[in-house]
Backbone as CSV, one residue per row, in Angstrom:
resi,resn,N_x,N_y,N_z,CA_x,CA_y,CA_z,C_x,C_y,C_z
1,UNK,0.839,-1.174,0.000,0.000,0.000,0.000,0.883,1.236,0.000
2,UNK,0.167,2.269,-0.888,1.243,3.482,-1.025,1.500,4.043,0.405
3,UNK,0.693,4.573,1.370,1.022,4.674,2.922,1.977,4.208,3.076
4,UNK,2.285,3.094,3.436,3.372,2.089,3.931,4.845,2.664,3.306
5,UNK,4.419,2.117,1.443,5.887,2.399,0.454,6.669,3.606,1.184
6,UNK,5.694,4.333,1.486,5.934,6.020,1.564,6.909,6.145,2.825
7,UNK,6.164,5.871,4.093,6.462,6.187,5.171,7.640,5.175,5.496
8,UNK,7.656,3.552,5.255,8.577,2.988,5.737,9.878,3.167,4.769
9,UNK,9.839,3.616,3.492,10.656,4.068,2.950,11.872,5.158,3.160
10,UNK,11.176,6.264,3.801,11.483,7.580,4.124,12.363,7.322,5.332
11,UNK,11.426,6.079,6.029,11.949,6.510,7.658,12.971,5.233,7.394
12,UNK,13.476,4.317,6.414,14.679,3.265,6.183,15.737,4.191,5.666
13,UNK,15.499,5.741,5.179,16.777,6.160,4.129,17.297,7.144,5.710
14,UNK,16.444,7.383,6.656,16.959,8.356,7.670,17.401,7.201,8.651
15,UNK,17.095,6.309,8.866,17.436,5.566,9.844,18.238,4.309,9.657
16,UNK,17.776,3.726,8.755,18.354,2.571,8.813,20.035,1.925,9.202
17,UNK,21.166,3.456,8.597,22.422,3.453,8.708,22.898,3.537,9.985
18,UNK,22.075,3.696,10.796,22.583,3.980,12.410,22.210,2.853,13.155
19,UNK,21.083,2.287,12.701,21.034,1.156,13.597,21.537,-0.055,14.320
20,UNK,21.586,-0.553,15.074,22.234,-1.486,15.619,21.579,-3.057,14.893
21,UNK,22.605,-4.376,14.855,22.375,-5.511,14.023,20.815,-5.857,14.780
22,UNK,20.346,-5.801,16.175,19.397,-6.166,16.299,18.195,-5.557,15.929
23,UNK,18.394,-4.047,15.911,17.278,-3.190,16.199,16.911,-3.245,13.988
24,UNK,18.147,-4.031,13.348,17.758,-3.618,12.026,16.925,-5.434,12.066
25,UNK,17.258,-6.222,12.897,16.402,-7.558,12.711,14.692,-7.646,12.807
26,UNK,14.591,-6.262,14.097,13.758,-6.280,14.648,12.751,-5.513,13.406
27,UNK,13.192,-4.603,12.646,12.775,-3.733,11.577,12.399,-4.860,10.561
28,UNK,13.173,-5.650,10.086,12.911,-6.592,9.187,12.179,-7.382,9.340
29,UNK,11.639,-8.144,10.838,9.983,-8.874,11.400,9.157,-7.698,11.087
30,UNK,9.262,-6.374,11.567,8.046,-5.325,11.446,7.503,-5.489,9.733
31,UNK,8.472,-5.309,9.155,7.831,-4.936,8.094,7.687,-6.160,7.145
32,UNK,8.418,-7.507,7.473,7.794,-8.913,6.813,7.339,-9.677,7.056
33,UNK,6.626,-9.811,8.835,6.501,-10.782,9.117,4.115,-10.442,9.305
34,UNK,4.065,-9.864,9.563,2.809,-9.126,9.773,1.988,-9.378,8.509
35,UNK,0.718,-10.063,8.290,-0.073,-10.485,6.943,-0.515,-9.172,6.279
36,UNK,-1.065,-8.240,7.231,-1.607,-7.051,6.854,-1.076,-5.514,6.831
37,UNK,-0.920,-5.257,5.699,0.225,-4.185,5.825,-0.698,-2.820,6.356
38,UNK,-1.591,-2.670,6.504,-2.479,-1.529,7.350,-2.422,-1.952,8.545
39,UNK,-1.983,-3.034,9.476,-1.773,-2.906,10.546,-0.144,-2.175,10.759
40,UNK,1.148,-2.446,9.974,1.867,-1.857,10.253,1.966,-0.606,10.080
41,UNK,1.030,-0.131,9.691,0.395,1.875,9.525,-0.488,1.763,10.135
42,UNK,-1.152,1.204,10.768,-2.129,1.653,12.338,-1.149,1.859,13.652
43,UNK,-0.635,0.929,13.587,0.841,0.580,14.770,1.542,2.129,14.341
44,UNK,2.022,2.540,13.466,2.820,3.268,13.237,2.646,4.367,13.859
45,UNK,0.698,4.904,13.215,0.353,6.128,13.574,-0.199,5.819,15.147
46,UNK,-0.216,4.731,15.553,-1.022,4.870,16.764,-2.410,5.030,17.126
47,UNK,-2.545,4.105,15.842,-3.916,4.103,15.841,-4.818,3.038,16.365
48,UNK,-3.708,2.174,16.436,-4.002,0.712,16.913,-2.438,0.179,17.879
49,UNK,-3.051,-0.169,19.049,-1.913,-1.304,19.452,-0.663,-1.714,18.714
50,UNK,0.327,-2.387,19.053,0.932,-3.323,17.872,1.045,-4.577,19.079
51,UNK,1.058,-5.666,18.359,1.303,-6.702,19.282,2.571,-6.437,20.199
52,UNK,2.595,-7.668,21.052,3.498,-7.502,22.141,4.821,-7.753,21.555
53,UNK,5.003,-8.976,20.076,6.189,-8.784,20.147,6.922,-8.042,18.707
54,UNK,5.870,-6.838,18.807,6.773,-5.781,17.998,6.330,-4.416,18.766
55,UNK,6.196,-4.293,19.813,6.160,-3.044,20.725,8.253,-3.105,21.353
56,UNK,8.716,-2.285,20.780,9.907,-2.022,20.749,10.847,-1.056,20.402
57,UNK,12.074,-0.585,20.500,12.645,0.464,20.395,12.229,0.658,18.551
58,UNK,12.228,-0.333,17.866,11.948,0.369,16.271,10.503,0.879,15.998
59,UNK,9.853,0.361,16.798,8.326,0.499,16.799,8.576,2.392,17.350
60,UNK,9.077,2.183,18.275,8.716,3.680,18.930,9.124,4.305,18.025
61,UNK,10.665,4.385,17.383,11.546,4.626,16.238,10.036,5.381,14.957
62,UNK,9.886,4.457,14.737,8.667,4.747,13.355,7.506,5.412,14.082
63,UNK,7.177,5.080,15.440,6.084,6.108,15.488,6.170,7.493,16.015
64,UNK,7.650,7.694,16.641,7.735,9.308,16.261,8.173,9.333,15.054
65,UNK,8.901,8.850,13.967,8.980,8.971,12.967,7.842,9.757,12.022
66,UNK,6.537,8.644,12.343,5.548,9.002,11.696,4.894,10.369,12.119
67,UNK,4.967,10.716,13.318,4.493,12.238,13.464,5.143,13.167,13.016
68,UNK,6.053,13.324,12.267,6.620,14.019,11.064,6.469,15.654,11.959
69,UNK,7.192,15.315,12.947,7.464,17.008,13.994,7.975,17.874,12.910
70,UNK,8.814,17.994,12.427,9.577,18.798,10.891,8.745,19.317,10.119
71,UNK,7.601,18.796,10.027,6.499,18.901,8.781,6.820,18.882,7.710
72,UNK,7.606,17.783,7.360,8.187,17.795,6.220,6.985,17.413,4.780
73,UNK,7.226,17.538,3.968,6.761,16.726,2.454,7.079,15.453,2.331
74,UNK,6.230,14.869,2.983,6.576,12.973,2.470,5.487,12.933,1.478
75,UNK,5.600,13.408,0.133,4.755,12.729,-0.606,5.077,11.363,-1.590
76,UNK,6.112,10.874,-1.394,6.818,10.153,-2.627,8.150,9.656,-1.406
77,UNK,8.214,8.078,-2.124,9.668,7.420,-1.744,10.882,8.246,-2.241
78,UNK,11.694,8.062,-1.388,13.177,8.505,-1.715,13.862,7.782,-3.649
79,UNK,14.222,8.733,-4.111,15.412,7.900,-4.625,16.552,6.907,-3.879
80,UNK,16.740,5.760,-4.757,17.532,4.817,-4.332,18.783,5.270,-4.062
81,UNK,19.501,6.281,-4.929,21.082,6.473,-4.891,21.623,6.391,-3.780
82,UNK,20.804,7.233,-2.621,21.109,7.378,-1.623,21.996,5.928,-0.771
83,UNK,21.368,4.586,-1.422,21.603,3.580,-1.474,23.657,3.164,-0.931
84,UNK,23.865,3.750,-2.688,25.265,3.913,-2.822,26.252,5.184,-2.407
85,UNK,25.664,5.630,-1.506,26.212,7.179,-1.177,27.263,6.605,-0.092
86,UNK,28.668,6.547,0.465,29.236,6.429,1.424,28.333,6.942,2.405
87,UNK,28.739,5.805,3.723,28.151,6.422,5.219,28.506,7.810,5.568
């Protein structure tokens, strides 16, 4: 769902490089292990619970993420390059 593309996109090109090996394991159950991808954008915005075993430092991670304090323009995924950019 475009929601999702959008937001977990945005918040993998700001975050993902800092994370620690677990906290990026824990990111990788959030976003593959879950059947319904509107629950991981209910969880996000706080609109819903998230189960017990993805209430966690990445969970919190994405849901201030998602309140977008900056007010930035998330209308659209990042370009990839960023990809290949040195740390």
């Amino acid at each position: 769902m475009l929601e999702n593309c959008i937001l977990l996109s945005l918040f993998a090109k700001e975050n993902l490089n800092r994370m620690s090996e677990q906290q990026l394991n824990r990111y990788d159950r959030l976003i593959n292990e879950p059947s319904n991808d509107w629950d991981i954008y209910y969880w996000a915005t706080e609109a819903k619970p998230p189960p017990a075993e993805f209430e966690n430092d990445v969970m919190t991670m994405l849901r201030d993420f998602a309140k977008n304090k900056k007010k930035e323009q998330r209308l659209r995924q990042p370009d990839l390059e960023y990809l290949f950019e040195p740390p």
